[in-house]
Amino acid sequence: MFHLRTCAAKLRPLTASQTVKTFSQNRPAAARTFGQIRCYTAPVAAEPFLSGTSSNYVEEMYYAWLENPKSVHKSWDIFFRNTNAGAPPGTAYQSPLPLSPGSLSAVARARPLVEAQPNVDKLVEDHLAVQSLIRAYQIRGHHVAQLDPLGILDADLDSSVPADIISSTDKLDLAVFKERLRMLTVGGFYGLDESDLDKVFHLPTTTFIGGQESALPLREIIRRLEMAYCQHIGVEFMFINDLEQCQWIRQKFETPGVMQFTNEEKRTLLARLVRSTRFEEFLQRKWSSEKRFGLEGCEVLIPALKTIIDKSSENGVDYVIMGMPHRGRLNVLANVIRKELEQIFCQFDSKLEAADEGSGDVKYHLGMYHRRINRVTDRNITLSLVANPSHLEAADPVVMGKTKAEQFYCGDTEGKKVMSILLHGDAAFAGQGIVYETFHLSDLPSYTTHGTVHVVVNNQIGFTTDPRMARSSPYPTDVARVVNAPIFHVNSDDPEAVMYVCKVAAEWRSTFHKDVVVDLVCYRRNGHNEMDEPMFTQPLMYKQIRKQKPVLQKYAELLVSQGVVNQPEYEEEISKYDKICEEAFTRSKDEKILHIKHWLDSPWPGFFTLDGQPRSMTCPSTGLTEDILTHIGNVASSVPVEDFTIHGGLSRILKTRGELVKNRTVDWALAEYMAFGSLLKEGIHIRLSGQDVERGTFSHRHHVLHDQNVDKRTCIPMNHLWPNQAPYTVCNSSLSEYGVLGFELGFAMASPNALVLWEAQFGDFHNTAQCIIDQFICPGQAKWVRQNGIVLLLPHGMEGMGPEHSSARPERFLQMCNDDPDVLPDLKEANFDINQLYDCNWVVVNCSTPGNFFHVLRRQILLPFRKPLIIFTPKSLLRHPEARSNFDEMLPGTHFQRVIPEDGPAAQNPGNVKRLLFCTGKVYYDLTRERKARDMVEQVAITRIEQLSPFPFDLLLQEVQKYPNAELAWCQEEHKNQGYYDYVKPRLRTTISRAKPVWYAGRDPAAAPATGNKKTHLTELQRLLDTAFDLDAFKNFS
Ligand SMILES: Cc1ncc(C[n+]2csc(CCOP(=O)(O)OP(=O)(O)O)c2C)c(N)n1
């Protein structure tokens, strides 16, 4: 490979040592670290006629030729041109033509060798170099884009310029730029010459910078690349594996003149900025000492969101579901969702009384639902902002789940009608693992919402923490790269650039139905909240911020200078909006009561009365006719499609199911089938999601059959039950709890007419979803007057499997129940059980029979309101021969049994009973076995508490009264500081007015939920059974 530096140098033969020295001196430091060292032999040194002093002569000729090619003989002209074009040694020179008459025509005929014999290698080399250069901009141009409005920080946390980019627009001054250019071209990374800047190069098909042109001079190529990639927009997309998608993005950002706005669009943008800015100013004026997490420094967020919504509406979307953190939330409610301003302002009035029960929530957490006309597209649009806890990013999967449900219920299989927008803070987006979990749901068939537009309010700070201390990735958005989402970084002080990327983001979503990220690089004008002093920790940044002109002012000045608006028009726009705020403020003073229900993000029209009350306070029987039970049982034990080969082991399972049906009995799996199948018949959609739920972790469910001969051919018998049944969705989830549980909670928010269940692989794994449980499921209704009927299936039981996989931590759920352990409710109240359910924050059950499990699932839907339902589900009981229920327990008229009383010999002669044991769940079977073995069926009664919360005070009182001579004891297999004891004991004592002690038979307190040693496990079990049946066990304590 041959490269010219200067022709003069080339003409002078270099020694090997000179060559190396010159080269290394001229190469930039960065370039030295990579790229192959080019072989720098001077080809002309090999020219046959060049030797000794003749080279000096030629050098002079060369300089003369450089100044004026006509000043030298034509033959020299041809020679220099050929060498310049890289002709190999010996070929550049052509003998001078004879000066005889007629020779002129020969001179005229002499053509430079480059034309007659083009130096293909050189041409190819240079084109490849230019292609590499283009690609370097596409890949790394964003690193030098001017993204920080303050001009002091590097959005990618790196102030260096990539070594393969020639940029004048970065932080470099012109002199530095020239040096870079020299290093990268003159013998540098690309091996191009400065004179190549004016050479015309063909453009590869992977760029659109040419517009209509297919070739451009190198200088223009660089200029256009800088325009596309190194201004106020940094585009990160070259990691995307799909060529069509990459081409689409290149076209959007490279095509010359692509970022044009009409005057009308500019005026709309200005008006939106006026609203955004003046809203915050108004709040600041009126409530200067109130926290509101204002948007100052990122006012452009409002026009940005509106642009995304306008463009999506234009593309057919009519429902947008949003999730966002605290920053700018009130502004979004006011100016994007258009909540009445007076409703927002009255939230600042600390004297207003709350109209609704429950805790309520602070104003910057509340949700909203609003249907209106989109003024730009003149189409109907519904906007919903999901209420969220303070826990940053926790609402992400919830929004996705709700979006999926809304799409599902309106048959929007491709996400063309319903979409979600998620807003993030930069620190939270980078730091919270749930962001990653949520991204990983984005392309899974049963979880995809066909693309979310993510908008990051990247104010380059998280509370008081600098980005350099907050993340290890260059950008806060890098997590999005895992799903091949393009990322558009944009300087928020350039509102037109922001609008452009938002338009492209919305178009991307509607074209490819995949996630996309808009990173609004901005700043935070105040402290973390309005009361906070940022100078403590970011003094220099805030000195700069104090000097920073607000974006509204900058943009208004620009438009005035362009003649798009004049100053009076601009001022008029401001006073118009200020007046709107003032009037709303006046009206807000008329509000006497705060209604959280006005802030509901997911109304369920028709489910409640107009006052938001349940339509009744009763629950019908949850039983079914024998025909229905038999029909479901038969489908559950068959393969309802032709030519479908199932696994031999599964055939045996189905056969056993068939036999159970013939014998009018159900096991756990069949009971679940009966509940699901019957609800589907009644038009209730059922969605069961979680890890490996299709088969079931314990291989008991088998809701999806797999053809053993045809790859990926499956059959879901549950969808073959009834002619017009509701659909059944059963889906194995990604290996996530936080993300998936949040998603299912969101799914359940959309409609009360669906049974949405999430099953943990083992119950203890729910703790990685604790945030969803603690912040949404447990207090959701109290905070946001929003009901939710999600069901959690949590496999639980001490079975010698070790500290993990044993406990679903019932104590935690029970500790969070809102019923009072010390107050006996009015047991005579009509519909006591239903009222109790209505008042509770969630229902916690541990069923000991399949029949009761069947009933509680059906009750969940037949209740006239919705409550979360936590079910501790069995493992070994799934196959326990005694854990079966007869059809008789499931026929019309039957109900879920909150308490299953003793029904054996002890119940026949209750006066003889010495001990009444209370228990829940699987330990019942150990107790009955032990009681039988000890022949104590007359002396010990065993009562099962199936519904732990709300606590069945009424039924338990009856039980206690029935056995007047019995000691009371609570028996559990869990350790004493775990399980149910701490919850049950005070409530049992309250039930009996503390007339008797309630003893404990169970494992000692422990740090771990269970032993890892099988023998210890069995010893502990035996010990607790010994205590339960030793009638003298508590004598010494009384
Ligand atoms: C999960 C979680 N951890 C900690 C906090 C406390 N906190 C509230 S705001 C905040 C900083 C958030 O920074 P960023 O995401 O950049 O958003 P910004 O406030 O800058 O808009 C923190 C740490 C929280 N709300 N949630």
mmCIF file of N, CA and C in Angstrom, residues 278-380:
data_model
loop_
_atom_site.group_PDB
_atom_site.id
_atom_site.type_symbol
_atom_site.label_atom_id
_atom_site.label_comp_id
_atom_site.label_asym_id
_atom_site.label_seq_id
_atom_site.Cartn_x
_atom_site.Cartn_y
_atom_site.Cartn_z
ATOM 1 N N ARG A 278 -44.454 28.781 32.319
ATOM 2 C CA ARG A 278 -45.272 29.663 33.174
ATOM 3 C C ARG A 278 -46.035 28.869 34.230
ATOM 4 N N PHE A 279 -46.331 27.612 33.952
ATOM 5 C CA PHE A 279 -47.002 26.788 34.956
ATOM 6 C C PHE A 279 -46.116 26.667 36.198
ATOM 7 N N GLU A 280 -44.849 26.330 35.973
ATOM 8 C CA GLU A 280 -43.941 26.193 37.109
ATOM 9 C C GLU A 280 -43.778 27.545 37.815
ATOM 10 N N GLU A 281 -43.678 28.598 37.032
ATOM 11 C CA GLU A 281 -43.494 29.921 37.643
ATOM 12 C C GLU A 281 -44.713 30.298 38.496
ATOM 13 N N PHE A 282 -45.880 29.911 37.997
ATOM 14 C CA PHE A 282 -47.104 30.220 38.739
ATOM 15 C C PHE A 282 -47.107 29.488 40.088
ATOM 16 N N LEU A 283 -46.790 28.204 40.046
ATOM 17 C CA LEU A 283 -46.754 27.435 41.299
ATOM 18 C C LEU A 283 -45.709 28.025 42.249
ATOM 19 N N GLN A 284 -44.593 28.407 41.687
ATOM 20 C CA GLN A 284 -43.525 28.962 42.516
ATOM 21 C C GLN A 284 -43.981 30.271 43.182
ATOM 22 N N ARG A 285 -44.697 31.071 42.405
ATOM 23 C CA ARG A 285 -45.178 32.355 42.961
ATOM 24 C C ARG A 285 -46.178 32.126 44.087
ATOM 25 N N LYS A 286 -47.108 31.173 43.851
ATOM 26 C CA LYS A 286 -48.196 30.979 44.821
ATOM 27 C C LYS A 286 -47.773 30.154 46.034
ATOM 28 N N TRP A 287 -46.954 29.132 45.788
ATOM 29 C CA TRP A 287 -46.594 28.233 46.903
ATOM 30 C C TRP A 287 -45.076 28.060 46.935
ATOM 31 N N SER A 288 -44.406 29.128 47.291
ATOM 32 C CA SER A 288 -42.947 29.119 47.155
ATOM 33 C C SER A 288 -42.279 28.126 48.119
ATOM 34 N N SER A 289 -42.978 27.758 49.173
ATOM 35 C CA SER A 289 -42.310 26.843 50.105
ATOM 36 C C SER A 289 -42.867 25.419 50.020
ATOM 37 N N GLU A 290 -43.536 25.107 48.933
ATOM 38 C CA GLU A 290 -44.094 23.740 48.774
ATOM 39 C C GLU A 290 -43.217 22.924 47.835
ATOM 40 N N LYS A 291 -43.042 21.663 48.171
ATOM 41 C CA LYS A 291 -42.331 20.760 47.252
ATOM 42 C C LYS A 291 -43.221 20.466 46.052
ATOM 43 N N ARG A 292 -42.681 20.581 44.878
ATOM 44 C CA ARG A 292 -43.479 20.202 43.704
ATOM 45 C C ARG A 292 -42.627 19.484 42.659
ATOM 46 N N PHE A 293 -41.336 19.387 42.876
ATOM 47 C CA PHE A 293 -40.426 18.742 41.936
ATOM 48 C C PHE A 293 -40.619 19.295 40.531
ATOM 49 N N GLY A 294 -40.418 20.615 40.462
ATOM 50 C CA GLY A 294 -40.688 21.333 39.210
ATOM 51 C C GLY A 294 -39.773 20.927 38.077
ATOM 52 N N LEU A 295 -40.160 21.375 36.907
ATOM 53 C CA LEU A 295 -39.497 20.970 35.673
ATOM 54 C C LEU A 295 -38.427 21.959 35.229
ATOM 55 N N GLU A 296 -38.209 23.015 35.997
ATOM 56 C CA GLU A 296 -37.279 24.052 35.555
ATOM 57 C C GLU A 296 -35.934 23.464 35.138
ATOM 58 N N GLY A 297 -35.539 23.787 33.924
ATOM 59 C CA GLY A 297 -34.310 23.220 33.367
ATOM 60 C C GLY A 297 -34.626 22.161 32.324
ATOM 61 N N CYS A 298 -35.870 21.669 32.359
ATOM 62 C CA CYS A 298 -36.286 20.701 31.318
ATOM 63 C C CYS A 298 -37.713 21.029 30.876
ATOM 64 N N GLU A 299 -38.000 22.305 30.743
ATOM 65 C CA GLU A 299 -39.350 22.708 30.351
ATOM 66 C C GLU A 299 -39.749 22.116 29.000
ATOM 67 N N VAL A 300 -38.743 21.755 28.248
ATOM 68 C CA VAL A 300 -39.007 21.217 26.911
ATOM 69 C C VAL A 300 -39.729 19.861 26.964
ATOM 70 N N LEU A 301 -39.759 19.262 28.162
ATOM 71 C CA LEU A 301 -40.444 17.974 28.285
ATOM 72 C C LEU A 301 -41.905 18.054 27.810
ATOM 73 N N ILE A 302 -42.557 19.154 28.117
ATOM 74 C CA ILE A 302 -43.993 19.236 27.770
ATOM 75 C C ILE A 302 -44.192 19.230 26.256
ATOM 76 N N PRO A 303 -43.544 20.146 25.517
ATOM 77 C CA PRO A 303 -43.686 20.023 24.058
ATOM 78 C C PRO A 303 -43.183 18.693 23.519
ATOM 79 N N ALA A 304 -42.182 18.122 24.181
ATOM 80 C CA ALA A 304 -41.655 16.831 23.698
ATOM 81 C C ALA A 304 -42.741 15.752 23.778
ATOM 82 N N LEU A 305 -43.387 15.666 24.946
ATOM 83 C CA LEU A 305 -44.426 14.640 25.107
ATOM 84 C C LEU A 305 -45.581 14.897 24.156
ATOM 85 N N LYS A 306 -45.909 16.175 24.018
ATOM 86 C CA LYS A 306 -47.048 16.496 23.149
ATOM 87 C C LYS A 306 -46.732 16.126 21.695
ATOM 88 N N THR A 307 -45.500 16.294 21.320
ATOM 89 C CA THR A 307 -45.120 15.922 19.951
ATOM 90 C C THR A 307 -45.243 14.416 19.759
ATOM 91 N N ILE A 308 -44.783 13.666 20.755
ATOM 92 C CA ILE A 308 -44.880 12.197 20.643
ATOM 93 C C ILE A 308 -46.353 11.791 20.534
ATOM 94 N N ILE A 309 -47.173 12.429 21.350
ATOM 95 C CA ILE A 309 -48.595 12.070 21.347
ATOM 96 C C ILE A 309 -49.258 12.501 20.024
ATOM 97 N N ASP A 310 -48.956 13.710 19.566
ATOM 98 C CA ASP A 310 -49.530 14.182 18.288
ATOM 99 C C ASP A 310 -49.181 13.222 17.158
ATOM 100 N N LYS A 311 -47.918 12.895 17.089
ATOM 101 C CA LYS A 311 -47.444 12.055 15.977
ATOM 102 C C LYS A 311 -48.063 10.663 16.082
ATOM 103 N N SER A 312 -48.168 10.144 17.310
ATOM 104 C CA SER A 312 -48.741 8.808 17.481
ATOM 105 C C SER A 312 -50.223 8.830 17.147
ATOM 106 N N SER A 313 -50.879 9.913 17.550
ATOM 107 C CA SER A 313 -52.307 10.043 17.236
ATOM 108 C C SER A 313 -52.486 10.084 15.714
ATOM 109 N N GLU A 314 -51.623 10.815 15.066
ATOM 110 C CA GLU A 314 -51.678 10.882 13.595
ATOM 111 C C GLU A 314 -51.510 9.483 12.990
ATOM 112 N N ASN A 315 -50.744 8.652 13.661
ATOM 113 C CA ASN A 315 -50.517 7.303 13.143
ATOM 114 C C ASN A 315 -51.546 6.293 13.646
ATOM 115 N N GLY A 316 -52.595 6.752 14.290
ATOM 116 C CA GLY A 316 -53.694 5.850 14.633
ATOM 117 C C GLY A 316 -53.844 5.503 16.096
ATOM 118 N N VAL A 317 -52.944 5.949 16.943
ATOM 119 C CA VAL A 317 -53.055 5.615 18.373
ATOM 120 C C VAL A 317 -54.179 6.440 18.993
ATOM 121 N N ASP A 318 -55.034 5.802 19.803
ATOM 122 C CA ASP A 318 -56.065 6.602 20.472
ATOM 123 C C ASP A 318 -56.052 6.450 21.991
ATOM 124 N N TYR A 319 -55.074 5.736 22.515
ATOM 125 C CA TYR A 319 -54.987 5.590 23.967
ATOM 126 C C TYR A 319 -53.503 5.541 24.347
ATOM 127 N N VAL A 320 -53.107 6.504 25.151
ATOM 128 C CA VAL A 320 -51.707 6.538 25.588
ATOM 129 C C VAL A 320 -51.669 6.371 27.106
ATOM 130 N N ILE A 321 -50.913 5.390 27.558
ATOM 131 C CA ILE A 321 -50.783 5.140 29.001
ATOM 132 C C ILE A 321 -49.367 5.547 29.407
ATOM 133 N N MET A 322 -49.315 6.381 30.418
ATOM 134 C CA MET A 322 -48.010 6.936 30.782
ATOM 135 C C MET A 322 -47.627 6.589 32.212
ATOM 136 N N GLY A 323 -46.342 6.508 32.428
ATOM 137 C CA GLY A 323 -45.819 6.356 33.785
ATOM 138 C C GLY A 323 -44.688 7.338 33.939
ATOM 139 N N MET A 324 -44.591 7.962 35.095
ATOM 140 C CA MET A 324 -43.509 8.935 35.268
ATOM 141 C C MET A 324 -43.169 9.149 36.730
ATOM 142 N N PRO A 325 -41.942 9.605 37.016
ATOM 143 C CA PRO A 325 -41.581 9.908 38.392
ATOM 144 C C PRO A 325 -42.051 11.304 38.791
ATOM 145 N N HIS A 326 -41.504 11.783 39.886
ATOM 146 C CA HIS A 326 -41.945 13.043 40.480
ATOM 147 C C HIS A 326 -41.681 14.273 39.618
ATOM 148 N N ARG A 327 -40.501 14.288 38.942
ATOM 149 C CA ARG A 327 -40.044 15.517 38.284
ATOM 150 C C ARG A 327 -40.990 15.957 37.162
ATOM 151 N N GLY A 328 -41.625 17.104 37.352
ATOM 152 C CA GLY A 328 -42.482 17.658 36.302
ATOM 153 C C GLY A 328 -43.846 17.016 36.204
ATOM 154 N N ARG A 329 -44.190 16.216 37.208
ATOM 155 C CA ARG A 329 -45.429 15.458 37.115
ATOM 156 C C ARG A 329 -46.657 16.368 37.083
ATOM 157 N N LEU A 330 -46.652 17.389 37.922
ATOM 158 C CA LEU A 330 -47.823 18.281 37.949
ATOM 159 C C LEU A 330 -47.958 18.995 36.608
ATOM 160 N N ASN A 331 -46.837 19.354 36.041
ATOM 161 C CA ASN A 331 -46.846 20.020 34.750
ATOM 162 C C ASN A 331 -47.406 19.093 33.664
ATOM 163 N N VAL A 332 -47.018 17.839 33.724
ATOM 164 C CA VAL A 332 -47.538 16.864 32.745
ATOM 165 C C VAL A 332 -49.045 16.707 32.928
ATOM 166 N N LEU A 333 -49.468 16.623 34.194
ATOM 167 C CA LEU A 333 -50.911 16.504 34.449
ATOM 168 C C LEU A 333 -51.656 17.715 33.877
ATOM 169 N N ALA A 334 -51.075 18.894 34.082
ATOM 170 C CA ALA A 334 -51.769 20.113 33.667
ATOM 171 C C ALA A 334 -51.709 20.319 32.159
ATOM 172 N N ASN A 335 -50.537 20.130 31.594
ATOM 173 C CA ASN A 335 -50.354 20.577 30.216
ATOM 174 C C ASN A 335 -50.291 19.467 29.173
ATOM 175 N N VAL A 336 -50.183 18.232 29.612
ATOM 176 C CA VAL A 336 -50.216 17.138 28.628
ATOM 177 C C VAL A 336 -51.540 16.394 28.756
ATOM 178 N N ILE A 337 -51.858 16.003 29.995
ATOM 179 C CA ILE A 337 -53.105 15.247 30.179
ATOM 180 C C ILE A 337 -54.281 16.203 30.276
ATOM 181 N N ARG A 338 -54.006 17.403 30.644
ATOM 182 C CA ARG A 338 -55.001 18.462 30.769
ATOM 183 C C ARG A 338 -55.973 18.226 31.923
ATOM 184 N N LYS A 339 -55.436 17.889 33.074
ATOM 185 C CA LYS A 339 -56.272 17.861 34.276
ATOM 186 C C LYS A 339 -56.630 19.288 34.600
ATOM 187 N N GLU A 340 -57.865 19.497 35.093
ATOM 188 C CA GLU A 340 -58.283 20.867 35.404
ATOM 189 C C GLU A 340 -57.278 21.472 36.385
ATOM 190 N N LEU A 341 -56.879 22.691 36.079
ATOM 191 C CA LEU A 341 -55.852 23.325 36.917
ATOM 192 C C LEU A 341 -56.330 23.499 38.353
ATOM 193 N N GLU A 342 -57.631 23.785 38.514
ATOM 194 C CA GLU A 342 -58.104 24.007 39.887
ATOM 195 C C GLU A 342 -57.964 22.747 40.735
ATOM 196 N N GLN A 343 -58.128 21.578 40.068
ATOM 197 C CA GLN A 343 -57.960 20.310 40.796
ATOM 198 C C GLN A 343 -56.517 20.137 41.262
ATOM 199 N N ILE A 344 -55.603 20.638 40.454
ATOM 200 C CA ILE A 344 -54.195 20.549 40.855
ATOM 201 C C ILE A 344 -53.911 21.572 41.954
ATOM 202 N N PHE A 345 -54.396 22.777 41.742
ATOM 203 C CA PHE A 345 -54.078 23.833 42.706
ATOM 204 C C PHE A 345 -54.654 23.532 44.083
ATOM 205 N N CYS A 346 -55.849 22.938 44.117
ATOM 206 C CA CYS A 346 -56.434 22.723 45.445
ATOM 207 C C CYS A 346 -55.673 21.653 46.229
ATOM 208 N N GLN A 347 -54.853 20.869 45.530
ATOM 209 C CA GLN A 347 -54.004 19.907 46.238
ATOM 210 C C GLN A 347 -52.972 20.607 47.124
ATOM 211 N N PHE A 348 -52.730 21.868 46.832
ATOM 212 C CA PHE A 348 -51.757 22.616 47.642
ATOM 213 C C PHE A 348 -52.399 23.189 48.908
ATOM 214 N N ASP A 349 -53.739 23.064 48.990
ATOM 215 C CA ASP A 349 -54.433 23.649 50.137
ATOM 216 C C ASP A 349 -54.418 22.656 51.299
ATOM 217 N N SER A 350 -53.645 22.940 52.300
ATOM 218 C CA SER A 350 -53.475 21.970 53.390
ATOM 219 C C SER A 350 -54.706 21.880 54.284
ATOM 220 N N LYS A 351 -55.670 22.782 54.072
ATOM 221 C CA LYS A 351 -56.835 22.757 54.974
ATOM 222 C C LYS A 351 -57.979 21.898 54.434
ATOM 223 N N LEU A 352 -57.864 21.474 53.175
ATOM 224 C CA LEU A 352 -58.971 20.697 52.603
ATOM 225 C C LEU A 352 -59.044 19.313 53.232
ATOM 226 N N GLU A 353 -60.285 18.891 53.484
ATOM 227 C CA GLU A 353 -60.489 17.567 54.065
ATOM 228 C C GLU A 353 -60.527 16.514 52.970
ATOM 229 N N ALA A 354 -60.090 15.298 53.288
ATOM 230 C CA ALA A 354 -60.148 14.226 52.291
ATOM 231 C C ALA A 354 -61.542 13.618 52.273
ATOM 232 N N ALA A 355 -62.096 13.432 51.072
ATOM 233 C CA ALA A 355 -63.440 12.867 50.969
ATOM 234 C C ALA A 355 -63.398 11.345 50.984
ATOM 235 N N ASP A 356 -62.251 10.786 50.618
ATOM 236 C CA ASP A 356 -62.211 9.343 50.448
ATOM 237 C C ASP A 356 -61.542 8.671 51.640
ATOM 238 N N GLU A 357 -61.904 7.400 51.804
ATOM 239 C CA GLU A 357 -61.237 6.631 52.855
ATOM 240 C C GLU A 357 -59.817 6.317 52.420
ATOM 241 N N GLY A 358 -59.024 5.918 53.351
ATOM 242 C CA GLY A 358 -57.656 5.534 52.996
ATOM 243 C C GLY A 358 -56.697 6.673 53.238
ATOM 244 N N SER A 359 -55.449 6.358 52.942
ATOM 245 C CA SER A 359 -54.396 7.319 53.260
ATOM 246 C C SER A 359 -54.336 8.457 52.269
ATOM 247 N N GLY A 360 -54.770 8.204 51.023
ATOM 248 C CA GLY A 360 -54.502 9.171 49.970
ATOM 249 C C GLY A 360 -53.010 9.194 49.690
ATOM 250 N N ASP A 361 -52.590 10.128 48.835
ATOM 251 C CA ASP A 361 -51.161 10.194 48.534
ATOM 252 C C ASP A 361 -50.809 11.637 48.200
ATOM 253 N N VAL A 362 -49.517 11.901 48.195
ATOM 254 C CA VAL A 362 -49.083 13.257 47.873
ATOM 255 C C VAL A 362 -49.391 13.550 46.403
ATOM 256 N N LYS A 363 -49.476 14.842 46.086
ATOM 257 C CA LYS A 363 -50.002 15.236 44.779
ATOM 258 C C LYS A 363 -49.142 14.785 43.600
ATOM 259 N N TYR A 364 -47.860 14.621 43.843
ATOM 260 C CA TYR A 364 -47.004 14.240 42.722
ATOM 261 C C TYR A 364 -46.859 12.719 42.573
ATOM 262 N N HIS A 365 -47.796 11.955 43.191
ATOM 263 C CA HIS A 365 -47.839 10.507 42.956
ATOM 264 C C HIS A 365 -49.161 10.071 42.325
ATOM 265 N N LEU A 366 -50.119 10.970 42.316
ATOM 266 C CA LEU A 366 -51.465 10.554 41.914
ATOM 267 C C LEU A 366 -51.567 10.338 40.409
ATOM 268 N N GLY A 367 -52.529 9.499 40.051
ATOM 269 C CA GLY A 367 -52.713 9.180 38.637
ATOM 270 C C GLY A 367 -53.815 10.005 38.008
ATOM 271 N N MET A 368 -54.158 9.648 36.796
ATOM 272 C CA MET A 368 -55.143 10.458 36.080
ATOM 273 C C MET A 368 -55.594 9.712 34.835
ATOM 274 N N TYR A 369 -56.842 9.979 34.459
ATOM 275 C CA TYR A 369 -57.400 9.368 33.247
ATOM 276 C C TYR A 369 -58.232 10.440 32.576
ATOM 277 N N HIS A 370 -58.016 10.679 31.302
ATOM 278 C CA HIS A 370 -58.724 11.778 30.653
ATOM 279 C C HIS A 370 -58.897 11.485 29.171
ATOM 280 N N ARG A 371 -60.105 11.700 28.699
ATOM 281 C CA ARG A 371 -60.363 11.494 27.268
ATOM 282 C C ARG A 371 -60.619 12.859 26.649
ATOM 283 N N ARG A 372 -59.985 13.148 25.550
ATOM 284 C CA ARG A 372 -60.216 14.455 24.936
ATOM 285 C C ARG A 372 -59.876 14.412 23.454
ATOM 286 N N ILE A 373 -60.047 15.569 22.831
ATOM 287 C CA ILE A 373 -59.714 15.662 21.406
ATOM 288 C C ILE A 373 -58.270 16.141 21.295
ATOM 289 N N ASN A 374 -57.510 15.498 20.455
ATOM 290 C CA ASN A 374 -56.166 15.997 20.185
ATOM 291 C C ASN A 374 -56.305 17.130 19.166
ATOM 292 N N ARG A 375 -55.888 18.317 19.588
ATOM 293 C CA ARG A 375 -56.154 19.496 18.755
ATOM 294 C C ARG A 375 -55.368 19.463 17.450
ATOM 295 N N VAL A 376 -54.207 18.848 17.462
ATOM 296 C CA VAL A 376 -53.398 18.834 16.234
ATOM 297 C C VAL A 376 -53.982 17.871 15.206
ATOM 298 N N THR A 377 -54.439 16.696 15.679
ATOM 299 C CA THR A 377 -54.928 15.703 14.714
ATOM 300 C C THR A 377 -56.452 15.685 14.620
ATOM 301 N N ASP A 378 -57.103 16.376 15.548
ATOM 302 C CA ASP A 378 -58.562 16.390 15.607
ATOM 303 C C ASP A 378 -59.132 14.977 15.811
ATOM 304 N N ARG A 379 -58.391 14.140 16.484
ATOM 305 C CA ARG A 379 -58.860 12.779 16.767
ATOM 306 C C ARG A 379 -59.024 12.616 18.274
ATOM 307 N N ASN A 380 -59.911 11.700 18.654
ATOM 308 C CA ASN A 380 -60.085 11.413 20.079
ATOM 309 C C ASN A 380 -58.834 10.759 20.639
#
